[in-house]
Tab-separated table of N, CA, C and O in Angstrom:
chain	number	residue	atom	x	y	z
A	54	MET	N	-2.616	19.419	134.827
A	54	MET	CA	-2.277	20.152	133.642
A	54	MET	C	-2.230	21.629	134.032
A	54	MET	O	-3.196	22.160	134.578
A	55	ILE	N	-1.122	22.253	133.719
A	55	ILE	CA	-0.935	23.658	134.067
A	55	ILE	C	-0.576	24.420	132.803
A	55	ILE	O	0.340	24.041	132.071
A	56	GLY	N	-1.299	25.496	132.546
A	56	GLY	CA	-1.032	26.313	131.379
A	56	GLY	C	-0.046	27.419	131.680
A	56	GLY	O	0.532	27.502	132.763
A	57	HIS	N	0.124	28.262	130.702
A	57	HIS	CA	1.035	29.390	130.806
A	57	HIS	C	0.245	30.674	130.607
A	57	HIS	O	-0.958	30.648	130.371
A	58	THR	N	0.904	31.792	130.631
A	58	THR	CA	0.275	33.066	130.354
A	58	THR	C	-0.245	33.059	128.926
A	58	THR	O	0.404	32.540	128.029
A	59	GLY	N	-1.421	33.620	128.723
A	59	GLY	CA	-1.998	33.671	127.384
A	59	GLY	C	-2.909	32.485	127.124
A	59	GLY	O	-3.368	31.805	128.032
A	60	VAL	N	-3.166	32.227	125.854
A	60	VAL	CA	-4.086	31.173	125.429
A	60	VAL	C	-3.437	29.800	125.582
A	60	VAL	O	-2.314	29.581	125.138
A	61	ASP	N	-4.174	28.885	126.227
A	61	ASP	CA	-3.704	27.507	126.378
A	61	ASP	C	-4.745	26.548	125.817
A	61	ASP	O	-5.948	26.811	125.889
A	62	MET	N	-4.286	25.431	125.262
A	62	MET	CA	-5.149	24.357	124.793
A	62	MET	C	-4.837	23.143	125.654
A	62	MET	O	-3.742	22.588	125.580
A	63	PHE	N	-5.775	22.761	126.514
A	63	PHE	CA	-5.605	21.595	127.374
A	63	PHE	C	-6.185	20.387	126.658
A	63	PHE	O	-7.386	20.324	126.401
A	64	GLU	N	-5.336	19.434	126.314
A	64	GLU	CA	-5.764	18.250	125.567
A	64	GLU	C	-6.193	17.152	126.539
A	64	GLU	O	-5.378	16.599	127.269
A	65	LEU	N	-7.490	16.870	126.539
A	65	LEU	CA	-8.037	15.842	127.418
A	65	LEU	C	-7.926	14.480	126.749
A	65	LEU	O	-7.994	14.372	125.530
A	66	SER	N	-7.772	13.447	127.554
A	66	SER	CA	-7.637	12.107	126.985
A	66	SER	C	-8.259	11.081	127.919
A	66	SER	O	-8.485	11.341	129.091
A	67	PHE	N	-8.539	9.918	127.358
A	67	PHE	CA	-8.952	8.769	128.148
A	67	PHE	C	-8.727	7.528	127.317
A	67	PHE	O	-8.599	7.584	126.100
A	68	ASP	N	-8.653	6.406	127.982
A	68	ASP	CA	-8.394	5.139	127.326
A	68	ASP	C	-9.710	4.400	127.158
A	68	ASP	O	-10.297	3.936	128.135
A	69	ARG	N	-10.190	4.279	125.913
A	69	ARG	CA	-11.463	3.612	125.650
A	69	ARG	C	-11.450	2.144	126.055
A	69	ARG	O	-12.495	1.534	126.203
A	70	ARG	N	-10.263	1.570	126.250
A	70	ARG	CA	-10.188	0.161	126.652
A	70	ARG	C	-10.518	-0.039	128.123
A	70	ARG	O	-10.844	-1.137	128.541
A	71	GLU	N	-10.438	1.048	128.909
A	71	GLU	CA	-10.787	0.958	130.324
A	71	GLU	C	-12.292	0.773	130.460
A	71	GLU	O	-13.060	1.413	129.764
A	72	THR	N	-12.719	-0.086	131.357
A	72	THR	CA	-14.149	-0.279	131.580
A	72	THR	C	-14.729	0.839	132.431
A	72	THR	O	-15.914	1.097	132.392
A	73	SER	N	-13.917	1.508	133.206
A	73	SER	CA	-14.346	2.691	133.941
A	73	SER	C	-13.133	3.579	134.162
A	73	SER	O	-12.010	3.104	134.229
A	74	ILE	N	-13.384	4.866	134.256
A	74	ILE	CA	-12.311	5.834	134.458
A	74	ILE	C	-12.269	6.172	135.939
A	74	ILE	O	-13.250	6.609	136.514
A	75	ARG	N	-11.135	5.942	136.555
A	75	ARG	CA	-10.988	6.203	137.993
A	75	ARG	C	-10.626	7.658	138.230
A	75	ARG	O	-9.938	8.282	137.437
A	76	ILE	N	-11.053	8.169	139.378
A	76	ILE	CA	-10.807	9.566	139.725
A	76	ILE	C	-9.315	9.884	139.753
A	76	ILE	O	-8.893	10.981	139.421
A	77	ASP	N	-8.480	8.909	140.078
A	77	ASP	CA	-7.044	9.166	140.148
A	77	ASP	C	-6.361	9.107	138.788
A	77	ASP	O	-5.156	9.314	138.694
A	78	THR	N	-7.109	8.836	137.724
A	78	THR	CA	-6.512	8.790	136.392
A	78	THR	C	-7.077	9.846	135.447
A	78	THR	O	-6.665	9.898	134.295
A	79	VAL	N	-7.999	10.685	135.909
A	79	VAL	CA	-8.578	11.703	135.031
A	79	VAL	C	-7.639	12.892	134.904
A	79	VAL	O	-6.772	13.121	135.750
A	80	ASP	N	-7.830	13.650	133.840
A	80	ASP	CA	-7.059	14.878	133.645
A	80	ASP	C	-7.538	15.932	134.635
A	80	ASP	O	-8.743	16.139	134.816
A	81	ILE	N	-6.588	16.600	135.296
A	81	ILE	CA	-6.888	17.687	136.221
A	81	ILE	C	-6.310	18.971	135.625
A	81	ILE	O	-5.098	19.061	135.411
A	82	VAL	N	-7.163	19.931	135.347
A	82	VAL	CA	-6.732	21.222	134.820
A	82	VAL	C	-6.689	22.194	135.990
A	82	VAL	O	-7.696	22.409	136.663
A	83	VAL	N	-5.514	22.768	136.240
A	83	VAL	CA	-5.311	23.574	137.442
A	83	VAL	C	-5.640	25.051	137.222
A	83	VAL	O	-6.196	25.694	138.097
A	84	ASP	N	-5.327	25.596	136.071
A	84	ASP	CA	-5.452	27.051	135.909
A	84	ASP	C	-6.183	27.445	134.627
A	84	ASP	O	-5.706	28.237	133.840
A	85	PHE	N	-7.373	26.914	134.440
A	85	PHE	CA	-8.168	27.233	133.260
A	85	PHE	C	-8.650	28.683	133.332
A	85	PHE	O	-9.254	29.102	134.312
A	86	ASP	N	-8.374	29.447	132.286
A	86	ASP	CA	-8.811	30.840	132.195
A	86	ASP	C	-9.972	30.897	131.210
A	86	ASP	O	-9.781	30.704	130.004
A	87	VAL	N	-11.163	31.145	131.717
A	87	VAL	CA	-12.360	31.145	130.879
A	87	VAL	C	-12.292	32.198	129.774
A	87	VAL	O	-12.964	32.078	128.756
A	88	ASN	N	-11.471	33.204	129.917
A	88	ASN	CA	-11.345	34.256	128.909
A	88	ASN	C	-10.314	33.951	127.837
A	88	ASN	O	-10.202	34.702	126.875
A	89	ALA	N	-9.545	32.878	127.996
A	89	ALA	CA	-8.472	32.643	127.036
A	89	ALA	C	-8.275	31.184	126.644
A	89	ALA	O	-7.844	30.909	125.532
A	90	ASP	N	-8.559	30.235	127.520
A	90	ASP	CA	-8.156	28.852	127.312
A	90	ASP	C	-9.240	27.986	126.662
A	90	ASP	O	-10.412	28.344	126.641
A	91	PHE	N	-8.794	26.822	126.159
A	91	PHE	CA	-9.666	25.889	125.471
A	91	PHE	C	-9.373	24.466	125.942
A	91	PHE	O	-8.270	24.173	126.399
A	92	LEU	N	-10.369	23.587	125.778
A	92	LEU	CA	-10.201	22.165	126.053
A	92	LEU	C	-10.248	21.413	124.735
A	92	LEU	O	-11.186	21.577	123.957
A	93	GLN	N	-9.245	20.591	124.472
A	93	GLN	CA	-9.212	19.746	123.279
A	93	GLN	C	-9.777	18.388	123.677
A	93	GLN	O	-9.233	17.717	124.552
A	94	LEU	N	-10.876	17.984	123.051
A	94	LEU	CA	-11.523	16.724	123.389
A	94	LEU	C	-10.853	15.552	122.689
A	94	LEU	O	-10.266	15.711	121.626
A	95	PRO	N	-10.957	14.362	123.274
A	95	PRO	CA	-10.387	13.165	122.631
A	95	PRO	C	-11.081	12.861	121.307
A	95	PRO	O	-12.231	13.257	121.089
A	96	ASP	N	-10.406	12.131	120.446
A	96	ASP	CA	-10.992	11.698	119.181
A	96	ASP	C	-12.306	10.977	119.435
A	96	ASP	O	-12.411	10.151	120.347
A	97	GLY	N	-13.315	11.310	118.649
A	97	GLY	CA	-14.604	10.652	118.753
A	97	GLY	C	-15.518	11.205	119.826
A	97	GLY	O	-16.633	10.729	119.991
A	98	VAL	N	-15.074	12.198	120.569
A	98	VAL	CA	-15.900	12.800	121.621
A	98	VAL	C	-16.257	14.215	121.195
A	98	VAL	O	-15.388	15.016	120.860
A	99	GLY	N	-17.561	14.506	121.197
A	99	GLY	CA	-18.040	15.842	120.854
A	99	GLY	C	-18.623	16.534	122.065
A	99	GLY	O	-18.848	15.914	123.115
A	100	VAL	N	-18.887	17.807	121.936
A	100	VAL	CA	-19.441	18.595	123.029
A	100	VAL	C	-20.755	17.994	123.506
A	100	VAL	O	-21.030	17.956	124.707
A	101	ARG	N	-21.556	17.474	122.597
A	101	ARG	CA	-22.843	16.879	122.969
A	101	ARG	C	-22.690	15.612	123.791
A	101	ARG	O	-23.641	15.149	124.402
A	102	ASP	N	-21.499	15.029	123.786
A	102	ASP	CA	-21.237	13.818	124.570
A	102	ASP	C	-20.913	14.133	126.028
A	102	ASP	O	-20.747	13.220	126.831
A	103	LEU	N	-20.799	15.414	126.365
A	103	LEU	CA	-20.323	15.817	127.685
A	103	LEU	C	-21.442	16.348	128.567
A	103	LEU	O	-22.455	16.846	128.076
A	104	SER	N	-21.238	16.249	129.863
A	104	SER	CA	-22.068	16.980	130.825
A	104	SER	C	-21.120	17.644	131.816
A	104	SER	O	-20.020	17.157	132.080
A	105	PHE	N	-21.541	18.782	132.331
A	105	PHE	CA	-20.735	19.576	133.247
A	105	PHE	C	-21.482	19.686	134.565
A	105	PHE	O	-22.684	19.945	134.581
A	106	GLU	N	-20.774	19.507	135.674
A	106	GLU	CA	-21.417	19.637	136.986
A	106	GLU	C	-20.448	20.270	137.972
A	106	GLU	O	-19.237	20.241	137.779
A	107	LEU	N	-21.016	20.841	139.011
A	107	LEU	CA	-20.191	21.426	140.065
A	107	LEU	C	-19.531	20.330	140.881
A	107	LEU	O	-20.125	19.277	141.125
A	108	GLY	N	-18.308	20.586	141.315
A	108	GLY	CA	-17.595	19.651	142.168
A	108	GLY	C	-17.198	20.312	143.476
A	108	GLY	O	-17.018	21.530	143.543
A	109	ASP	N	-17.085	19.502	144.502
A	109	ASP	CA	-16.650	19.968	145.827
A	109	ASP	C	-15.573	18.999	146.308
A	109	ASP	O	-15.813	18.142	147.150
A	110	LEU	N	-14.384	19.137	145.761
A	110	LEU	CA	-13.326	18.159	146.012
A	110	LEU	C	-12.822	18.166	147.443
A	110	LEU	O	-12.372	17.140	147.945
A	111	ASP	N	-12.893	19.322	148.115
A	111	ASP	CA	-12.419	19.354	149.499
A	111	ASP	C	-13.549	19.121	150.507
A	111	ASP	O	-13.347	19.246	151.707
A	112	THR	N	-14.728	18.769	150.003
A	112	THR	CA	-15.908	18.399	150.803
A	112	THR	C	-16.257	19.407	151.897
A	112	THR	O	-16.663	19.024	152.986
A	113	ASP	N	-16.155	20.714	151.578
A	113	ASP	CA	-16.534	21.741	152.554
A	113	ASP	C	-17.887	22.364	152.226
A	113	ASP	O	-18.240	23.407	152.748
A	114	ASP	N	-18.636	21.711	151.336
A	114	ASP	CA	-19.961	22.170	150.911
A	114	ASP	C	-19.931	23.464	150.116
A	114	ASP	O	-20.948	24.148	150.004
A	115	VAL	N	-18.766	23.814	149.562
A	115	VAL	CA	-18.628	24.978	148.690
A	115	VAL	C	-18.041	24.479	147.365
A	115	VAL	O	-16.943	23.922	147.352
A	116	PRO	N	-18.754	24.671	146.249
A	116	PRO	CA	-18.215	24.216	144.960
A	116	PRO	C	-16.850	24.846	144.677
A	116	PRO	O	-16.658	26.043	144.900
A	117	ASP	N	-15.909	24.020	144.222
A	117	ASP	CA	-14.557	24.502	143.952
A	117	ASP	C	-14.002	24.037	142.610
A	117	ASP	O	-12.838	24.247	142.312
A	118	SER	N	-14.839	23.386	141.798
A	118	SER	CA	-14.347	22.863	140.537
A	118	SER	C	-15.519	22.536	139.617
A	118	SER	O	-16.675	22.537	140.034
A	119	THR	N	-15.182	22.276	138.361
A	119	THR	CA	-16.151	21.795	137.390
A	119	THR	C	-15.735	20.392	136.981
A	119	THR	O	-14.583	20.161	136.620
A	120	ILE	N	-16.667	19.468	137.058
A	120	ILE	CA	-16.420	18.080	136.666
A	120	ILE	C	-17.003	17.883	135.273
A	120	ILE	O	-18.163	18.218	135.024
A	121	ILE	N	-16.195	17.348	134.372
A	121	ILE	CA	-16.630	17.093	133.005
A	121	ILE	C	-16.797	15.586	132.855
A	121	ILE	O	-15.849	14.823	133.034
A	122	ARG	N	-18.028	15.173	132.539
A	122	ARG	CA	-18.351	13.746	132.406
A	122	ARG	C	-18.667	13.393	130.957
A	122	ARG	O	-19.108	14.235	130.185
A	123	LEU	N	-18.462	12.136	130.640
A	123	LEU	CA	-18.924	11.589	129.367
A	123	LEU	C	-20.372	11.185	129.578
A	123	LEU	O	-20.658	10.189	130.241
A	124	GLY	N	-21.294	11.978	129.076
A	124	GLY	CA	-22.709	11.715	129.286
A	124	GLY	C	-23.168	12.204	130.642
A	124	GLY	O	-22.374	12.641	131.473
A	125	GLN	N	-24.464	12.123	130.877
A	125	GLN	CA	-25.051	12.647	132.109
A	125	GLN	C	-24.543	11.920	133.352
A	125	GLN	O	-24.235	12.534	134.353
A	126	ASP	N	-24.475	10.610	133.300
A	126	ASP	CA	-24.030	9.825	134.454
A	126	ASP	C	-22.764	9.040	134.155
A	126	ASP	O	-22.451	8.072	134.845
A	127	GLY	N	-22.039	9.451	133.122
A	127	GLY	CA	-20.889	8.691	132.678
A	127	GLY	C	-19.632	8.941	133.480
A	127	GLY	O	-19.619	9.645	134.492
A	128	ASP	N	-18.569	8.340	133.010
A	128	ASP	CA	-17.277	8.462	133.662
A	128	ASP	C	-16.759	9.893	133.598
A	128	ASP	O	-17.081	10.647	132.687
A	129	ILE	N	-15.934	10.237	134.566
A	129	ILE	CA	-15.332	11.565	134.610
A	129	ILE	C	-14.187	11.629	133.602
A	129	ILE	O	-13.290	10.793	133.617
A	130	LEU	N	-14.239	12.613	132.729
A	130	LEU	CA	-13.190	12.830	131.739
A	130	LEU	C	-12.126	13.773	132.285
A	130	LEU	O	-10.934	13.576	132.077
A	131	ALA	N	-12.554	14.827	132.996
A	131	ALA	CA	-11.609	15.811	133.519
A	131	ALA	C	-12.247	16.579	134.661
A	131	ALA	O	-13.468	16.628	134.791
A	132	ILE	N	-11.388	17.190	135.464
A	132	ILE	CA	-11.819	18.090	136.525
A	132	ILE	C	-11.061	19.395	136.330
A	132	ILE	O	-9.836	19.398	136.188
A	133	VAL	N	-11.806	20.492	136.292
A	133	VAL	CA	-11.202	21.808	136.155
A	133	VAL	C	-11.252	22.467	137.530
A	133	VAL	O	-12.320	22.820	138.018
A	134	LEU	N	-10.084	22.587	138.165
A	134	LEU	CA	-10.009	23.161	139.507
A	134	LEU	C	-10.177	24.670	139.477
A	134	LEU	O	-9.782	25.326	138.502
A	135	ASN	N	-10.710	25.200	140.564
A	135	ASN	CA	-10.836	26.643	140.754
A	135	ASN	C	-11.601	27.319	139.633
A	135	ASN	O	-11.435	28.505	139.384
A	136	ARG	N	-12.421	26.566	138.954
A	136	ARG	CA	-13.267	27.119	137.885
A	136	ARG	C	-14.667	26.571	138.082
A	136	ARG	O	-14.881	25.375	137.991
A	137	ILE	N	-15.575	27.451	138.369
A	137	ILE	CA	-16.963	27.059	138.548
A	137	ILE	C	-17.694	27.320	137.236
A	137	ILE	O	-17.385	28.280	136.529
A	138	LEU	N	-18.657	26.491	136.915
A	138	LEU	CA	-19.417	26.630	135.685
A	138	LEU	C	-19.665	28.098	135.371
A	138	LEU	O	-19.753	28.908	136.277
A	139	PRO	N	-19.805	28.506	134.151
A	139	PRO	CA	-19.847	27.675	132.964
A	139	PRO	C	-18.513	27.630	132.223
A	139	PRO	O	-17.716	28.546	132.307
A	140	ILE	N	-18.337	26.539	131.534
A	140	ILE	CA	-17.319	26.429	130.486
A	140	ILE	C	-18.139	26.310	129.218
A	140	ILE	O	-18.922	25.387	129.067
A	141	SER	N	-18.009	27.266	128.336
A	141	SER	CA	-18.891	27.323	127.177
A	141	SER	C	-18.501	26.279	126.132
A	141	SER	O	-17.335	25.887	126.036
A	142	PRO	N	-19.481	25.846	125.314
A	142	PRO	CA	-19.170	24.910	124.228
A	142	PRO	C	-18.130	25.460	123.259
A	142	PRO	O	-17.382	24.703	122.662
A	143	GLU	N	-18.061	26.782	123.134
A	143	GLU	CA	-17.071	27.381	122.253
A	143	GLU	C	-15.651	27.154	122.744
A	143	GLU	O	-14.689	27.308	122.013
A	144	GLN	N	-15.510	26.799	124.032
A	144	GLN	CA	-14.177	26.580	124.582
A	144	GLN	C	-13.766	25.117	124.548
A	144	GLN	O	-12.786	24.734	125.155
A	145	THR	N	-14.515	24.307	123.831
A	145	THR	CA	-14.134	22.919	123.627
A	145	THR	C	-13.933	22.688	122.145
A	145	THR	O	-14.666	23.219	121.314
A	146	ALA	N	-12.932	21.950	121.805
A	146	ALA	CA	-12.635	21.648	120.411
A	146	ALA	C	-12.662	20.140	120.245
A	146	ALA	O	-11.904	19.418	120.870
A	147	ALA	N	-13.581	19.670	119.426
A	147	ALA	CA	-13.702	18.224	119.186
A	147	ALA	C	-12.840	17.849	118.010
A	147	ALA	O	-12.671	18.607	117.056
A	148	THR	N	-12.293	16.662	118.058
A	148	THR	CA	-11.551	16.124	116.922
A	148	THR	C	-12.207	14.820	116.520
A	148	THR	O	-12.427	13.953	117.344
A	149	GLY	N	-12.544	14.700	115.279
A	149	GLY	CA	-13.104	13.458	114.779
A	149	GLY	C	-14.506	13.161	115.280
A	149	GLY	O	-14.955	12.039	115.211
A	150	ALA	N	-15.211	14.138	115.800
A	150	ALA	CA	-16.571	13.891	116.297
A	150	ALA	C	-17.584	14.564	115.413
A	150	ALA	O	-17.329	15.485	114.710
């Protein structure tokens, strides 16, 4: 997912029918701007349902992304590249949660 100049709303999604979410099917946000952009959560998912952790996708022992999970040990909902924590709760918008 790639945004444009200015404020962007990245709409995250997942299929509740899947028994697990695979890394190759999660939403990847490439250019999240912490000063302008927002994440739109799937229906029924609230900020309290999420956990955020550092990611090291290129395995060089240097964090290079933020991984957003459903719950503490749950499936990966999205990966925000080139953005290291924090992503504030104010930058997530829940629908139906």
